[in-house]
CSV table of C-alpha atoms in Angstrom, one decimal:
chain,number,residue,atom,x,y,z
Z,16,UNK,CA,19.0,103.6,-65.9
Z,17,UNK,CA,22.2,105.5,-65.5
Z,18,UNK,CA,24.9,105.8,-62.8
Z,19,UNK,CA,27.0,108.8,-62.2
Z,20,UNK,CA,29.7,109.3,-59.6
Z,21,UNK,CA,32.5,111.7,-58.8
Z,22,UNK,CA,35.9,110.4,-57.8
Z,23,UNK,CA,38.1,113.1,-56.2
Z,24,UNK,CA,41.8,112.5,-55.6
Z,25,UNK,CA,42.9,113.6,-52.1
Z,26,UNK,CA,46.1,113.2,-50.1
Z,27,UNK,CA,44.4,110.4,-48.3
Z,28,UNK,CA,43.3,108.6,-51.5
Z,29,UNK,CA,40.2,108.7,-53.6
Z,30,UNK,CA,36.9,109.9,-52.3
Z,31,UNK,CA,33.7,109.0,-54.2
Z,32,UNK,CA,30.3,110.6,-54.2
Z,33,UNK,CA,27.3,109.7,-56.3
Z,34,UNK,CA,25.8,112.6,-58.2
Z,35,UNK,CA,22.6,113.6,-60.0
Z,36,UNK,CA,23.0,115.0,-63.5
Z,37,UNK,CA,19.4,116.3,-63.7
Z,38,UNK,CA,20.6,120.0,-63.5
Z,39,UNK,CA,23.6,119.5,-65.8
Z,40,UNK,CA,23.0,120.7,-69.3
Z,41,UNK,CA,26.4,121.3,-70.7
Z,42,UNK,CA,30.0,120.0,-70.3
Z,43,UNK,CA,30.8,123.3,-68.5
Z,44,UNK,CA,28.1,122.6,-65.9
Z,45,UNK,CA,29.6,119.1,-65.4
Z,46,UNK,CA,33.1,120.5,-65.1
Z,47,UNK,CA,31.9,123.1,-62.5
Z,48,UNK,CA,30.2,120.2,-60.5
Z,49,UNK,CA,33.5,118.4,-60.6
Z,50,UNK,CA,35.5,121.4,-59.5
Z,51,UNK,CA,33.2,121.9,-56.5
Z,52,UNK,CA,34.1,118.4,-55.3
Z,53,UNK,CA,37.7,119.4,-55.0
Z,54,UNK,CA,37.3,122.8,-53.4
Z,55,UNK,CA,38.8,121.5,-50.1
Z,56,UNK,CA,41.8,119.6,-51.6
Z,57,UNK,CA,45.2,120.6,-52.9
Z,58,UNK,CA,45.1,118.0,-55.7
Z,59,UNK,CA,42.4,119.1,-58.2
Z,60,UNK,CA,42.0,115.9,-60.1
Z,61,UNK,CA,38.4,114.7,-60.3
Z,62,UNK,CA,37.0,111.9,-62.5
Z,63,UNK,CA,33.3,111.9,-63.4
Z,64,UNK,CA,32.1,108.4,-64.2
Z,65,UNK,CA,28.9,108.0,-66.2
Z,66,UNK,CA,27.4,104.7,-67.3
Z,67,UNK,CA,24.1,103.9,-68.9
Z,68,UNK,CA,22.4,100.5,-69.0
Z,69,UNK,CA,25.6,98.6,-69.9
Z,70,UNK,CA,25.4,100.3,-73.3
Z,71,UNK,CA,28.2,102.8,-72.9
Z,72,UNK,CA,30.3,104.5,-70.3
Z,73,UNK,CA,32.1,107.8,-70.2
Z,74,UNK,CA,34.9,109.3,-68.1
Z,75,UNK,CA,35.4,113.1,-67.8
Z,76,UNK,CA,38.6,114.2,-66.2
Z,77,UNK,CA,38.9,117.7,-64.7
Z,78,UNK,CA,42.3,118.9,-63.5
Z,79,UNK,CA,41.9,122.3,-61.8
Z,80,UNK,CA,40.9,125.0,-64.3
Z,81,UNK,CA,42.1,123.1,-67.3
Z,82,UNK,CA,39.6,122.1,-70.0
Z,83,UNK,CA,37.9,118.8,-69.2
Z,84,UNK,CA,39.2,115.7,-71.0
Z,85,UNK,CA,36.6,113.2,-72.2
Z,86,UNK,CA,36.4,109.6,-73.2
Z,87,UNK,CA,33.3,107.8,-74.3
Z,88,UNK,CA,33.2,104.0,-74.9
Z,89,UNK,CA,30.6,104.1,-77.7
Z,90,UNK,CA,29.7,107.5,-79.2
Z,91,UNK,CA,26.8,106.2,-81.2
Z,92,UNK,CA,25.2,104.6,-78.1
Z,93,UNK,CA,25.9,107.7,-76.0
Z,94,UNK,CA,24.4,110.0,-78.7
Z,95,UNK,CA,21.0,108.4,-78.0
Z,96,UNK,CA,21.2,109.5,-74.3
Z,97,UNK,CA,20.7,113.0,-72.9
Z,98,UNK,CA,23.7,112.4,-70.6
Z,99,UNK,CA,25.8,111.2,-73.5
Z,100,UNK,CA,25.0,114.3,-75.5
Z,101,UNK,CA,26.5,116.4,-72.8
Z,102,UNK,CA,29.9,114.6,-73.4
Z,103,UNK,CA,29.8,114.6,-77.2
Z,104,UNK,CA,31.0,118.1,-77.9
Z,105,UNK,CA,31.3,119.7,-81.3
Z,106,UNK,CA,35.0,119.6,-81.0
Z,107,UNK,CA,35.0,115.9,-80.1
Z,108,UNK,CA,32.8,115.1,-83.1
Z,109,UNK,CA,34.8,117.3,-85.5
Z,110,UNK,CA,31.9,119.5,-86.4
Z,111,UNK,CA,31.7,123.3,-86.7
Z,112,UNK,CA,29.2,124.8,-84.3
Z,113,UNK,CA,28.3,127.4,-86.9
Z,114,UNK,CA,25.0,128.5,-88.3
Z,115,UNK,CA,25.0,125.7,-90.9
Z,116,UNK,CA,23.8,123.3,-88.2
Z,117,UNK,CA,20.9,125.6,-87.3
Z,118,UNK,CA,19.8,125.8,-91.0
Z,119,UNK,CA,20.0,122.0,-91.3
Z,120,UNK,CA,18.0,121.6,-88.1
Z,121,UNK,CA,15.3,124.0,-89.4
Z,122,UNK,CA,15.1,122.1,-92.7
Z,123,UNK,CA,14.7,118.8,-90.8
Z,124,UNK,CA,11.6,120.2,-89.1
Z,125,UNK,CA,9.7,120.5,-92.4
Z,126,UNK,CA,8.8,116.8,-92.5
Z,127,UNK,CA,5.5,116.9,-94.4
Z,128,UNK,CA,5.9,120.1,-96.4
Z,129,UNK,CA,2.9,121.8,-94.7
Z,130,UNK,CA,4.8,124.8,-93.3
Z,131,UNK,CA,5.2,128.0,-95.2
Z,132,UNK,CA,8.3,128.2,-97.3
Z,133,UNK,CA,8.2,124.7,-98.6
Z,134,UNK,CA,11.7,123.6,-99.7
Z,135,UNK,CA,12.5,123.7,-103.4
Z,136,UNK,CA,11.4,120.6,-105.3
Z,137,UNK,CA,9.4,119.3,-102.3
Z,138,UNK,CA,6.1,118.9,-104.1
Z,139,UNK,CA,6.9,115.2,-104.5
Z,140,UNK,CA,9.0,114.9,-101.3
Z,141,UNK,CA,6.3,116.2,-99.0
Z,142,UNK,CA,3.4,114.2,-100.4
Z,143,UNK,CA,4.3,110.8,-99.0
Z,144,UNK,CA,2.7,109.5,-95.8
Z,145,UNK,CA,6.0,107.9,-94.7
Z,146,UNK,CA,8.0,111.1,-94.7
Z,147,UNK,CA,7.5,111.7,-91.0
Z,148,UNK,CA,8.3,108.1,-90.1
Z,149,UNK,CA,11.0,106.8,-87.9
Z,150,UNK,CA,14.3,108.4,-88.8
Z,151,UNK,CA,12.9,111.1,-91.0
Z,152,UNK,CA,14.8,114.3,-90.5
Z,153,UNK,CA,16.7,112.8,-87.6
Z,154,UNK,CA,20.2,113.9,-87.2
Z,155,UNK,CA,22.7,112.7,-84.6
Z,156,UNK,CA,24.8,115.1,-82.5
Z,157,UNK,CA,27.3,115.3,-85.3
Z,158,UNK,CA,24.8,117.4,-87.3
Z,159,UNK,CA,23.3,116.6,-90.8
Z,160,UNK,CA,23.7,113.0,-91.8
Z,161,UNK,CA,23.9,111.8,-88.2
Z,162,UNK,CA,27.6,110.8,-88.6
Z,163,UNK,CA,28.2,109.8,-85.0
Z,164,UNK,CA,30.9,107.1,-85.0
Z,165,UNK,CA,30.2,103.8,-83.3
Z,166,UNK,CA,32.9,102.8,-80.8
Z,167,UNK,CA,35.3,104.8,-78.6
Z,168,UNK,CA,35.7,108.5,-79.0
Z,169,UNK,CA,37.7,111.1,-77.1
Z,170,UNK,CA,41.0,111.2,-75.2
Z,171,UNK,CA,42.2,107.6,-75.0
Z,172,UNK,CA,45.1,108.5,-72.8
Z,173,UNK,CA,42.8,110.2,-70.2
Z,174,UNK,CA,43.8,107.7,-67.5
Z,175,UNK,CA,47.2,106.7,-68.7
Z,176,UNK,CA,49.1,108.5,-65.9
Z,177,UNK,CA,46.8,106.9,-63.3
Z,178,UNK,CA,47.6,103.4,-64.4
Z,179,UNK,CA,45.0,102.7,-67.2
Z,180,UNK,CA,46.9,102.8,-70.5
Z,181,UNK,CA,45.1,103.4,-73.8
Z,182,UNK,CA,45.1,99.7,-74.7
Z,183,UNK,CA,43.5,98.7,-71.4
Z,184,UNK,CA,40.9,101.4,-71.6
Z,185,UNK,CA,39.9,100.4,-75.1
Z,186,UNK,CA,39.6,96.8,-73.9
Z,187,UNK,CA,37.0,97.5,-71.2
Z,188,UNK,CA,33.5,96.4,-71.7
Z,189,UNK,CA,30.5,98.5,-70.6
Z,190,UNK,CA,28.9,97.2,-67.4
Z,191,UNK,CA,32.2,96.3,-65.7
Z,192,UNK,CA,34.4,99.1,-67.0
Z,193,UNK,CA,33.9,101.6,-64.2
Z,194,UNK,CA,34.5,99.0,-61.5
Z,195,UNK,CA,37.7,97.8,-63.3
Z,196,UNK,CA,39.0,101.4,-63.6
Z,197,UNK,CA,38.2,102.1,-59.9
Z,198,UNK,CA,40.0,98.9,-59.0
Z,199,UNK,CA,43.2,99.9,-60.8
Z,200,UNK,CA,43.0,103.4,-59.2
Z,201,UNK,CA,42.6,101.8,-55.8
Z,202,UNK,CA,39.1,103.3,-55.4
Z,203,UNK,CA,37.0,100.2,-55.9
Z,204,UNK,CA,35.6,100.2,-52.3
Z,205,UNK,CA,34.7,103.9,-52.3
Z,206,UNK,CA,33.0,103.6,-55.7
Z,207,UNK,CA,31.1,100.5,-54.6
Z,208,UNK,CA,29.9,102.4,-51.5
Z,209,UNK,CA,28.1,104.9,-53.7
Z,210,UNK,CA,26.7,102.5,-56.3
């Protein structure tokens, strides 16, 4: 189960709305969704809260037309979620979105050596029954090797100017984090109303 909500800052305070992410495939889609929420307001700050099964939470901040800022409480946990993958951008993970990832992904598909163009030296590698087992050829969003770090990733100062300094953000535990952030922002009631 996941929970997603938009918090838009208005002159009258924060307004919350729950949101479905089924049609969101990229960070750009998510940012566009957030910008639509502030179309009627002068202050263009929108926070997107995403939480999945107490395993991880993410905050995306969109200020007008600026690039979105992202914080994820546990990148490794988020990488196992389709919603988390939206937030874990190449830039955030420090990977180059070049053709090397495509080549590595294609190599990962040849799990049993039965496809044409068997990789060099794969006569022994492709013979074992266990080659296609759990984890074989699996790479995380960080590309070959699956080097997605466990723990927080992203802009740790994303909410500092709103009253949640880096130290406090890092100390939040999934499950209660979004409520605690909303409480600090003075938006606890509006967030609870859409939960």
